[in-house]
Tab-separated table of N, CA and C and ligand atoms in Angstrom:
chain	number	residue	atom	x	y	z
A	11	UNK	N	102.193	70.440	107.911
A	11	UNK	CA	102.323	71.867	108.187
A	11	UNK	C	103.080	72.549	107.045
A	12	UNK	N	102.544	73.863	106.510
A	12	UNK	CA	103.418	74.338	105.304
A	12	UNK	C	103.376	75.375	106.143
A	13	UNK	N	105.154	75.954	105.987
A	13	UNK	CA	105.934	76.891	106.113
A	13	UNK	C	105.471	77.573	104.923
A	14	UNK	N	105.842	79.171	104.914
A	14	UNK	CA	105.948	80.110	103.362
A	14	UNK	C	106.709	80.946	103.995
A	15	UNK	N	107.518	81.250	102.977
A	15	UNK	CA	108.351	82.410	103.177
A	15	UNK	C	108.407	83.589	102.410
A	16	UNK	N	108.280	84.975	103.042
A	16	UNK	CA	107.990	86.265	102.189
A	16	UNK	C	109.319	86.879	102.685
A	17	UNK	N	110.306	86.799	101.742
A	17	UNK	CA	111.177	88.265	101.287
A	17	UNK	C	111.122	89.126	100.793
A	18	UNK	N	112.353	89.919	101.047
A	18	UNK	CA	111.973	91.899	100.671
A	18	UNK	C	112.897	92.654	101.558
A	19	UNK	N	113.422	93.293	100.533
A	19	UNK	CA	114.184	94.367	101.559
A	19	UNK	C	113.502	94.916	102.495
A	20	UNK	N	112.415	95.352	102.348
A	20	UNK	CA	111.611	95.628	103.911
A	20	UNK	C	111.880	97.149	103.984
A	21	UNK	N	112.678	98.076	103.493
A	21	UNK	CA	113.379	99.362	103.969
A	21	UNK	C	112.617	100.687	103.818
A	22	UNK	N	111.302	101.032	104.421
A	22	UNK	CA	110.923	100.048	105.640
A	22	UNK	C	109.851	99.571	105.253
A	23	UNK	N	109.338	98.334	106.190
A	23	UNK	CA	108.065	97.430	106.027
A	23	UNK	C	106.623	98.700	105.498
A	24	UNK	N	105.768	98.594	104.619
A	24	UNK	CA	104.875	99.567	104.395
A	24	UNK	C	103.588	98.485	104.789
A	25	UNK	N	102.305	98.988	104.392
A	25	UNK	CA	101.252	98.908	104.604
A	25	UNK	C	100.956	97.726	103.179
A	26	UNK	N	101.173	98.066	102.216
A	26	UNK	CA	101.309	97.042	101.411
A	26	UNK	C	101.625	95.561	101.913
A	27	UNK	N	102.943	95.812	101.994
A	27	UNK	CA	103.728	94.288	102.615
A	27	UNK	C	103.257	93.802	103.542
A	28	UNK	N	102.398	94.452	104.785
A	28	UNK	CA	102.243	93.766	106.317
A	28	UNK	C	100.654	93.110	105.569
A	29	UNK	N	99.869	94.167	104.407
A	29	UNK	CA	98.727	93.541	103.820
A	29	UNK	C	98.917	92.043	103.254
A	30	UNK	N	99.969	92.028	102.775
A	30	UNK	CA	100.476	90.976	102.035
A	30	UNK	C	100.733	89.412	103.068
A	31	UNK	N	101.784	90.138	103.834
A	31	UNK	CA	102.255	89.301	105.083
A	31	UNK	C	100.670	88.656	105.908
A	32	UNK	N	99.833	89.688	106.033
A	32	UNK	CA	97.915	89.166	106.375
A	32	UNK	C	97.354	87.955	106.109
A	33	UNK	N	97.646	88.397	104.568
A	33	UNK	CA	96.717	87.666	103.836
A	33	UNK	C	97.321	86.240	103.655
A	34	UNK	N	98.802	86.432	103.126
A	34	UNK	CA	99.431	85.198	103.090
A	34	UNK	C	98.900	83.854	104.379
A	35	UNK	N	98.933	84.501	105.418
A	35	UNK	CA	99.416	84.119	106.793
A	35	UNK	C	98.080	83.412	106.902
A	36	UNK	N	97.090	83.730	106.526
A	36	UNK	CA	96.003	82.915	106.279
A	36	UNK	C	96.000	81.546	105.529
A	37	UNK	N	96.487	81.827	104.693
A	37	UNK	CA	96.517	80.086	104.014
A	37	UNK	C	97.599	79.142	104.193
A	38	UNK	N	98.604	79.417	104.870
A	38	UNK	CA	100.223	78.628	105.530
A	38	UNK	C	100.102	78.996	107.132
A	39	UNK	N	100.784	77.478	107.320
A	39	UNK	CA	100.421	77.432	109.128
A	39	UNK	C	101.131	78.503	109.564
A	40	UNK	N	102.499	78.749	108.795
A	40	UNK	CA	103.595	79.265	109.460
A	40	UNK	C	104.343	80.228	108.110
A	41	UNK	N	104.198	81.802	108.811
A	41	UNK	CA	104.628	83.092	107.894
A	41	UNK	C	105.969	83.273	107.936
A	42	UNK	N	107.040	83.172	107.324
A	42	UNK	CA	108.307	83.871	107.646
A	42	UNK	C	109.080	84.643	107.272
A	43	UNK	N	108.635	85.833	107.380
A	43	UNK	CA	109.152	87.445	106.703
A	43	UNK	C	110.591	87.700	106.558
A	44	UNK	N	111.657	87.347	105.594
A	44	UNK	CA	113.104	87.258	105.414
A	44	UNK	C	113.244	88.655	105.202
A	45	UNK	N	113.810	89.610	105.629
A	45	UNK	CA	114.589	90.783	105.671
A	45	UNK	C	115.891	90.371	104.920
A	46	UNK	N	116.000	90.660	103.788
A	46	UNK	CA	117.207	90.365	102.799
A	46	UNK	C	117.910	91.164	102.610
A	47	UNK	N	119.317	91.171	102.491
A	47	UNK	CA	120.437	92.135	102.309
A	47	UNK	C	120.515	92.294	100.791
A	48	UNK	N	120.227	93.489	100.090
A	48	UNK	CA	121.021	93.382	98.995
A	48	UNK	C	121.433	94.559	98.409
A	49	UNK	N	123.180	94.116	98.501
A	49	UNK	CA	123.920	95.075	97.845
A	49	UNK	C	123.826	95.850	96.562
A	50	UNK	N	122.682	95.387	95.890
A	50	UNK	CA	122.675	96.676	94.745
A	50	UNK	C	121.290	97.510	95.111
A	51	UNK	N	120.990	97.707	96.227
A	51	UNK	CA	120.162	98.534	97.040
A	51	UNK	C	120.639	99.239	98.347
A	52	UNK	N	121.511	99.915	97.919
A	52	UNK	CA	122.250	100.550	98.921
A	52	UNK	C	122.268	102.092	99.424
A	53	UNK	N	121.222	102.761	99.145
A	53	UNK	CA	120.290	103.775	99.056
A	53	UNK	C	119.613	103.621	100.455
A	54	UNK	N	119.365	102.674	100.837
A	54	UNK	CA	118.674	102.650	101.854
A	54	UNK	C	118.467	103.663	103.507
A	55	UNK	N	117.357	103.446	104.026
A	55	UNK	CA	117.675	104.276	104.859
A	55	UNK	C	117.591	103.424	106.348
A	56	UNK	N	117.342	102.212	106.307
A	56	UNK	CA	117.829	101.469	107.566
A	56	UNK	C	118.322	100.444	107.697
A	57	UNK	N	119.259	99.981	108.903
A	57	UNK	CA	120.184	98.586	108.722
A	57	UNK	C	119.250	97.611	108.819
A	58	UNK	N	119.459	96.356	108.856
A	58	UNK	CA	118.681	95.064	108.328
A	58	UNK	C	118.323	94.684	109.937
A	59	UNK	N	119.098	95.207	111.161
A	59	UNK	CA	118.561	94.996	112.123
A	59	UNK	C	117.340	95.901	112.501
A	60	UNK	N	117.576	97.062	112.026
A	60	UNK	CA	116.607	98.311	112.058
A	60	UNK	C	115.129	97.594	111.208
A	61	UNK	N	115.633	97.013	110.423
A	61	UNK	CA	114.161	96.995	109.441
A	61	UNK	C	113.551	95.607	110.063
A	62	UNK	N	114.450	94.754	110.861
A	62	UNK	CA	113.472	93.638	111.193
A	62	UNK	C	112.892	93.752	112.143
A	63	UNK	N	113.348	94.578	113.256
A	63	UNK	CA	112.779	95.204	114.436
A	63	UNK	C	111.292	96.365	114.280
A	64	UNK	N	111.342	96.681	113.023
A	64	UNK	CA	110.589	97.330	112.362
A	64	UNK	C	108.943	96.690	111.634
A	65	UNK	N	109.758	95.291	111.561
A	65	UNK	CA	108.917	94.500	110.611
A	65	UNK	C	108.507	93.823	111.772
A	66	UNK	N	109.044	93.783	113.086
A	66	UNK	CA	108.315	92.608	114.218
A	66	UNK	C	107.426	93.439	114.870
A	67	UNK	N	107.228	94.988	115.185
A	67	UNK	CA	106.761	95.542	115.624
A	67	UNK	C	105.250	95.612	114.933
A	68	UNK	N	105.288	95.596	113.809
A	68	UNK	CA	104.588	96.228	112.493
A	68	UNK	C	103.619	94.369	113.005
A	69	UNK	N	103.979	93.549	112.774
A	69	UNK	CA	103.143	92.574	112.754
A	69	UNK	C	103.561	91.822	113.737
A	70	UNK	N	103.504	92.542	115.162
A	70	UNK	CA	103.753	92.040	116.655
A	70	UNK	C	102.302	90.968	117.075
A	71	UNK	N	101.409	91.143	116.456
A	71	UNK	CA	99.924	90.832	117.228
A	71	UNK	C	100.059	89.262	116.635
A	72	UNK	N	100.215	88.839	115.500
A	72	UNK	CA	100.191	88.117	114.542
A	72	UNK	C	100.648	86.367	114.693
A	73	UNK	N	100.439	85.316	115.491
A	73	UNK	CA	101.024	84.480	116.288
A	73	UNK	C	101.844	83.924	115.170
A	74	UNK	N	101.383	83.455	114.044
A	74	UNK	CA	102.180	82.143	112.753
A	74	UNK	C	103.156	83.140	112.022
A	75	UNK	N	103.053	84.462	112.324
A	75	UNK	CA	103.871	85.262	111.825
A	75	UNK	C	105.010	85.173	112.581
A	76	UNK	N	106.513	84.894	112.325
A	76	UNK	CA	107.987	85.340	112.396
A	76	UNK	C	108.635	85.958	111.627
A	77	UNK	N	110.181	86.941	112.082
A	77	UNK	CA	110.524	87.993	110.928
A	77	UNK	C	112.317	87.614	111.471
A	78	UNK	N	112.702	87.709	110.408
A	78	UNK	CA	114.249	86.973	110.345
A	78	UNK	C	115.440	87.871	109.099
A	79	UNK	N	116.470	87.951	109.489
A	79	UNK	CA	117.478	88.103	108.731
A	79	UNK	C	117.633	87.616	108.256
A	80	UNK	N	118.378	87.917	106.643
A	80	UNK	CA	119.149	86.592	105.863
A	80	UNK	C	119.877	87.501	104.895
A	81	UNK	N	121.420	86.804	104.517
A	81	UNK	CA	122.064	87.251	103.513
A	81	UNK	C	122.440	86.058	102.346
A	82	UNK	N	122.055	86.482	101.547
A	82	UNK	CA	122.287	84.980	100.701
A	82	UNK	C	120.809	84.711	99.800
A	83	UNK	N	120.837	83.142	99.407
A	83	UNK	CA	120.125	83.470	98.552
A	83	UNK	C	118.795	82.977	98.439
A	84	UNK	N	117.559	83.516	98.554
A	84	UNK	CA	116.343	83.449	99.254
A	84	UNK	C	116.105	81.721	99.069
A	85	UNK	N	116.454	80.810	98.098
A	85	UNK	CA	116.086	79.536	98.110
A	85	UNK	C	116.758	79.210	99.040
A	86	UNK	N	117.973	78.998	99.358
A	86	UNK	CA	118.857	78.593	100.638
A	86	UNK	C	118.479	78.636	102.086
A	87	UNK	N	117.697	79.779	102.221
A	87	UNK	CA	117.067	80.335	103.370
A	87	UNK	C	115.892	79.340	103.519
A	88	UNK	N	114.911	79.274	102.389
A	88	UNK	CA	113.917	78.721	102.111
A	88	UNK	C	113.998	76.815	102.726
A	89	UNK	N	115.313	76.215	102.266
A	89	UNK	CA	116.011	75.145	102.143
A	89	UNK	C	115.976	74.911	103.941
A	90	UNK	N	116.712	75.942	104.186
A	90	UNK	CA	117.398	75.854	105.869
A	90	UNK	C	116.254	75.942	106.771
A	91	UNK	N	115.231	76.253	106.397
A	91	UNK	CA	114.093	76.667	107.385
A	91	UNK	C	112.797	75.841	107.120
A	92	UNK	N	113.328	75.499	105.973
A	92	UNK	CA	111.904	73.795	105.845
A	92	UNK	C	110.860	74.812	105.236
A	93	UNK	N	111.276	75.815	104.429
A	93	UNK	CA	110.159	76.811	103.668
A	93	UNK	C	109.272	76.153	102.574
A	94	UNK	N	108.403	75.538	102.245
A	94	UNK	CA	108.067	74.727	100.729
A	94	UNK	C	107.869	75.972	99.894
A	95	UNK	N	107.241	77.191	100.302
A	95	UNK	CA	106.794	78.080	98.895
A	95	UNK	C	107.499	79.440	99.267
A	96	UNK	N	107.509	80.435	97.992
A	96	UNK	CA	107.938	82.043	98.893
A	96	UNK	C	106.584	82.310	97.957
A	97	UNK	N	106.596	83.353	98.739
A	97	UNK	CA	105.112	84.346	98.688
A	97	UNK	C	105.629	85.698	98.643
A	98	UNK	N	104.788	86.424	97.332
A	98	UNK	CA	105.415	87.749	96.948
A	98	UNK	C	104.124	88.547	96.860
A	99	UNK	N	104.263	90.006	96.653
A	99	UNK	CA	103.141	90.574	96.338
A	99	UNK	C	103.399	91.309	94.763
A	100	UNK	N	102.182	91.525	94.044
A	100	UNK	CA	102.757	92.235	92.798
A	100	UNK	C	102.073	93.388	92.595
A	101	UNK	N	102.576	94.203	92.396
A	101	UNK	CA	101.454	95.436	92.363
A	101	UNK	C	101.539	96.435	91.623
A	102	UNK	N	102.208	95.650	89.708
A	102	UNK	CA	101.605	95.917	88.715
A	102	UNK	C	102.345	94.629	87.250
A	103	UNK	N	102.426	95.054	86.242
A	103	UNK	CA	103.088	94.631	85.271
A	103	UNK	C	104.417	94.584	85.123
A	104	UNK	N	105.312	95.517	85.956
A	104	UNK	CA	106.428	95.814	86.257
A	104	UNK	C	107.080	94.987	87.383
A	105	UNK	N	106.276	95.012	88.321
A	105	UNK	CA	106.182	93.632	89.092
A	105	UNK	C	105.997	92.374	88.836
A	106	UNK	N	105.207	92.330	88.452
A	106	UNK	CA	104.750	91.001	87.638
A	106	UNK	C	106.111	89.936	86.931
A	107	UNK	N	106.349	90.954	86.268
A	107	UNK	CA	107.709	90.613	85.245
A	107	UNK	C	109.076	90.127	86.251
A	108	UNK	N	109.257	90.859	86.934
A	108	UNK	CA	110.169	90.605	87.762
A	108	UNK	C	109.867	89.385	88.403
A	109	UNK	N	109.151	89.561	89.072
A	109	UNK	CA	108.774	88.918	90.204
A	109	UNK	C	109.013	86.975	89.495
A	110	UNK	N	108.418	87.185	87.784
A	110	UNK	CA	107.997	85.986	86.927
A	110	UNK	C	109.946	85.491	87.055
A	111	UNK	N	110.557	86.705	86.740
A	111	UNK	CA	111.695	85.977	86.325
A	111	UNK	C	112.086	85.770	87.777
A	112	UNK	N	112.160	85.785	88.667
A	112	UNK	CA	112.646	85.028	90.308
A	112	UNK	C	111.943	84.002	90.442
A	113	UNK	N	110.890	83.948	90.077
A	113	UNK	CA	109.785	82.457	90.263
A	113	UNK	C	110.490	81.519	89.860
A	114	UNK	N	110.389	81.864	88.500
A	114	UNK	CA	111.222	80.826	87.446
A	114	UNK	C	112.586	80.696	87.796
A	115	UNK	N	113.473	81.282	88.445
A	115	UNK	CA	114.912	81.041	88.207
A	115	UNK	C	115.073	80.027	89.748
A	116	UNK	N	113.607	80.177	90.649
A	116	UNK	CA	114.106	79.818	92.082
A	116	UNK	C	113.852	78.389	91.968
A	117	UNK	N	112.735	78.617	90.740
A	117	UNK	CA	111.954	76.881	90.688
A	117	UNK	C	113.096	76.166	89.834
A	118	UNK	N	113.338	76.563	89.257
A	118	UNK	CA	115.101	76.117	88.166
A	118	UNK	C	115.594	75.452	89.159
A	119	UNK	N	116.067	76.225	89.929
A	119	UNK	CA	117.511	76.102	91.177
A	119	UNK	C	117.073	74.976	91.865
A	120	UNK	N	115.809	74.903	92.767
A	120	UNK	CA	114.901	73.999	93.824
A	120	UNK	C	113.754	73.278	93.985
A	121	UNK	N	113.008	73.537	92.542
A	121	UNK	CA	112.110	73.083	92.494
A	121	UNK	C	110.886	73.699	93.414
A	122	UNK	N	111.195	75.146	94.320
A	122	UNK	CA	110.535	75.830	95.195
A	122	UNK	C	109.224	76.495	94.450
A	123	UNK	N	108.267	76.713	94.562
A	123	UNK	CA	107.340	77.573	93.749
A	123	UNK	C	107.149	78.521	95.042
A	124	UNK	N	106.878	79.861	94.042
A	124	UNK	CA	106.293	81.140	94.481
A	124	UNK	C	104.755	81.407	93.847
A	125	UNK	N	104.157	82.153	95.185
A	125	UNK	CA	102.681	82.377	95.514
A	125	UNK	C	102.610	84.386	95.063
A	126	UNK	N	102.448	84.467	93.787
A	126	UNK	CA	102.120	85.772	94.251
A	126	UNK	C	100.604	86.101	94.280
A	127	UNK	N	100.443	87.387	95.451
A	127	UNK	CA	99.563	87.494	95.853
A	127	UNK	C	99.365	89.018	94.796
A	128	UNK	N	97.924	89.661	94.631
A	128	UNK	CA	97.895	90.984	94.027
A	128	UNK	C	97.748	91.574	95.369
A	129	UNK	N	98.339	92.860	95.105
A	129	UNK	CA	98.506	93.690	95.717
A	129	UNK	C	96.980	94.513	96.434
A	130	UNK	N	96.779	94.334	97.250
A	130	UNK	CA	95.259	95.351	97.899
A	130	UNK	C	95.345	96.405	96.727
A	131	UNK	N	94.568	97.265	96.177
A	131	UNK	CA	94.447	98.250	95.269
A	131	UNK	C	94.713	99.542	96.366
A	132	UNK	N	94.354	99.783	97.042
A	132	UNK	CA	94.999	100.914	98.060
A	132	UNK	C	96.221	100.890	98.077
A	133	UNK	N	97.067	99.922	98.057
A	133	UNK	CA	98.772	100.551	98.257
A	133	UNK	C	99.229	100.013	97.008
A	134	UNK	N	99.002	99.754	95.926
A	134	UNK	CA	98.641	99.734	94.669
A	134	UNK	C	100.159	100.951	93.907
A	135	UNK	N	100.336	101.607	94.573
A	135	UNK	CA	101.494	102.460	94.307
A	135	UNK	C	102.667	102.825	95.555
A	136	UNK	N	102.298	102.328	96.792
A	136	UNK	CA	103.330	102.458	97.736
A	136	UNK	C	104.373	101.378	97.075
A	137	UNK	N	105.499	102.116	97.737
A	137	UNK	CA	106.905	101.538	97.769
A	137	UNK	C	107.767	102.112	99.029
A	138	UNK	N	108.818	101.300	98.850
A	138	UNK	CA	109.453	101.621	100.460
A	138	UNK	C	110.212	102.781	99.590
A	139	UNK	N	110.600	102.782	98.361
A	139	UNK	CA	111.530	103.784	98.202
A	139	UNK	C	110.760	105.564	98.177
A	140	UNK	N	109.838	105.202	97.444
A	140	UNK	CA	108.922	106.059	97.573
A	140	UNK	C	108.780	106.849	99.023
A	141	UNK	N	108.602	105.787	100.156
A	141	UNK	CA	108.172	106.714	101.546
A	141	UNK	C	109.629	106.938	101.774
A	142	UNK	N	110.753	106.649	101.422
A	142	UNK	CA	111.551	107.076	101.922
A	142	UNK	C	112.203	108.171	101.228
A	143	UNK	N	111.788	108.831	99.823
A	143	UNK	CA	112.156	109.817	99.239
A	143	UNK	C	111.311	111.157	99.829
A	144	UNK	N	109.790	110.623	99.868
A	144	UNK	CA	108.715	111.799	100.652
A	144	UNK	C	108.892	112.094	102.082
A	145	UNK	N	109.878	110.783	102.504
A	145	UNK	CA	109.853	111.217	103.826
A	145	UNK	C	111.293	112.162	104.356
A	146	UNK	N	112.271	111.930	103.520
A	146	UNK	CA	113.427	113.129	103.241
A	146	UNK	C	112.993	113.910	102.758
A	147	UNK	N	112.204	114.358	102.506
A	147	UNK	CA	111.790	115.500	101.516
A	147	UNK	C	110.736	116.266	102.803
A	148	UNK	N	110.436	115.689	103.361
A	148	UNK	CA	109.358	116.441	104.357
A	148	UNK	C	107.704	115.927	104.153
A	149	UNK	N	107.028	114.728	103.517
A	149	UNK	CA	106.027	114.829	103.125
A	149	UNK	C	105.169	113.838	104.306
A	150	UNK	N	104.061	113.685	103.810
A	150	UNK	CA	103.500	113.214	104.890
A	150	UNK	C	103.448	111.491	104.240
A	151	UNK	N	103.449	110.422	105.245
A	151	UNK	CA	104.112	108.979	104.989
A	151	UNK	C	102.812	108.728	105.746
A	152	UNK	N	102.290	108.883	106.450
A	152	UNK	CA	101.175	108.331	107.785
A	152	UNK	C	100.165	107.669	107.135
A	153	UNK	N	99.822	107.811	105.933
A	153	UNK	CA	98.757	106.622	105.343
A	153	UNK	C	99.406	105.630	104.704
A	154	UNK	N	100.723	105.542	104.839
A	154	UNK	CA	101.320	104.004	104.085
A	154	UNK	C	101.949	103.078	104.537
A	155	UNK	N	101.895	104.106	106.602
A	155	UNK	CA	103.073	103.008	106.724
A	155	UNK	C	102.383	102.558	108.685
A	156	UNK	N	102.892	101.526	109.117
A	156	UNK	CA	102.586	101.704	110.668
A	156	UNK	C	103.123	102.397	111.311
A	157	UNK	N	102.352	102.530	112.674
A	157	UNK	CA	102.428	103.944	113.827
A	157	UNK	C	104.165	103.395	113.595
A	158	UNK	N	104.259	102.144	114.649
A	158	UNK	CA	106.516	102.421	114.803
A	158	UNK	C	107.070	102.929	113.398
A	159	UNK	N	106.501	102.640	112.449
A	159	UNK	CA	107.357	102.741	111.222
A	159	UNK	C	107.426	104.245	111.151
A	160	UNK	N	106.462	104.842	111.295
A	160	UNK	CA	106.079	106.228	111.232
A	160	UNK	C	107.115	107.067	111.852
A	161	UNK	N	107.132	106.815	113.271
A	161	UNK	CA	107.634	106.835	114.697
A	161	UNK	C	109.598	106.806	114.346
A	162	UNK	N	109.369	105.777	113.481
A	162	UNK	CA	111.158	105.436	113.470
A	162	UNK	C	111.685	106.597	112.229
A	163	UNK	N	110.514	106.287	111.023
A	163	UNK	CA	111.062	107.263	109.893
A	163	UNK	C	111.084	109.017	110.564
A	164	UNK	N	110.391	109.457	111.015
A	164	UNK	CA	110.181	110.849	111.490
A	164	UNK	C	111.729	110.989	112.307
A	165	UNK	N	111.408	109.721	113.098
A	165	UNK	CA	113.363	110.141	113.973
A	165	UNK	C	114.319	110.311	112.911
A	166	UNK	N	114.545	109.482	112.431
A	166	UNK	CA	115.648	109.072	111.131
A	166	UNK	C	115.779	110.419	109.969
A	167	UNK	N	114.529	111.023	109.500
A	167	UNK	CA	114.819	111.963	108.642
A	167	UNK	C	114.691	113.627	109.661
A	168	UNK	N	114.567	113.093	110.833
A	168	UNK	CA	113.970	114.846	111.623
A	168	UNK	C	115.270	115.766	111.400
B	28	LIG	O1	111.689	93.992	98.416
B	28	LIG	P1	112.533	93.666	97.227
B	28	LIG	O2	113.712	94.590	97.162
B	28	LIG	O3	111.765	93.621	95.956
B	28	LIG	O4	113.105	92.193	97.495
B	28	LIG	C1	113.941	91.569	96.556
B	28	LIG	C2	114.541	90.318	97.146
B	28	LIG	C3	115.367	90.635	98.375
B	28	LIG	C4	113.451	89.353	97.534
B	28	LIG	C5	115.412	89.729	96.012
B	28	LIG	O5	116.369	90.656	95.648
B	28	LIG	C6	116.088	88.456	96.422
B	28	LIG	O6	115.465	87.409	96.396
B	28	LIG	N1	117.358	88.573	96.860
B	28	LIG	C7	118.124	87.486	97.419
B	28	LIG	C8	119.124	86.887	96.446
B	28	LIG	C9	118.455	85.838	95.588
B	28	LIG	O7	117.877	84.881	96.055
B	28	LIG	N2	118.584	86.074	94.290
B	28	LIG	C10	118.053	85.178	93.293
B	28	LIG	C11	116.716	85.663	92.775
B	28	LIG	S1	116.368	84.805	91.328
């Protein structure tokens, strides 16, 4: 049985990520969506309990799918939960890059490899920070994100 594990601040889960979380969930018996704390993202607009409750709702239907807290450091998590791979999405060159240098620094640390997936070309430019700047601002979020997510951001910025 292979475990995978997908982290991400999550703040909040978009249409991208739950695409991601889909597709992954197809090729590993068992999905496990880490809601990660991190302090140099502190902009945010919901607590880590807010966003996992967010993220279970968002992919409630989903059986191999689970969604979990964690503070610390995504291999550790990975370690504690019998994770063999993490699974990312990239959804451009800017990503890419990043994403290359966490691959490499996690496989350094554990010998863990990461799966990135490309990004669906439709959310190809969503970001959580993004819906959460349009959605303080007054704009419309409803094609990027799910109905609760929708539901929670509209309360949060009304
Ligand atoms: O959704 P994000 O913000 O791109 O997710 C980034 C996240 C949380 C996956 C990344 O910051 C992370 O892995 N943080 C945990 C700390 C850690 O493991 N750092 C080492 C990375 S080499």
């Amino acid at each position: 049985m292979v475990k995978a594990l997908f982290p991400g601040s999550f703040d909040p889960i978009h249409l991208g990520h739950i695409d991601i979380a889909l597709r992954a969930a197809k090729y590993f018996d068992e999905l496990v969506v880490a809601v990660v704390g991190n302090p140099q993202k502190n902009t945010g607009a919901f607590t880590i309990e807010q966003r996992v409750e967010l993220a279970e709702s968002s992919l409630a239907s989903h059986q191999n799918i689970s969604v979990l807290s964690y503070n610390g450091l995504v291999v550790d998590l990975a370690k504690d939960i019998g994770a063999e791979v993490i699974v990312k999405g990239v959804r451009s060159i800017a990503d890419f890059e990043v994403e290359r240098q966490m691959a490499e620094l996690n496989q350094n640390m554990t010998r863990i490899d990461t799966f990135l997936l490309v990004t669906n070309p439709l959310y190809g430019a969503v970001a959580s920070r993004y819906i959460r700047e349009i959605a303080r601002l007054g704009g419309e979020i409803a094609p990027m994100v799910s109905a609760p997510v929708l539901d929670a951001i509209q309360k949060r910025f009304a």
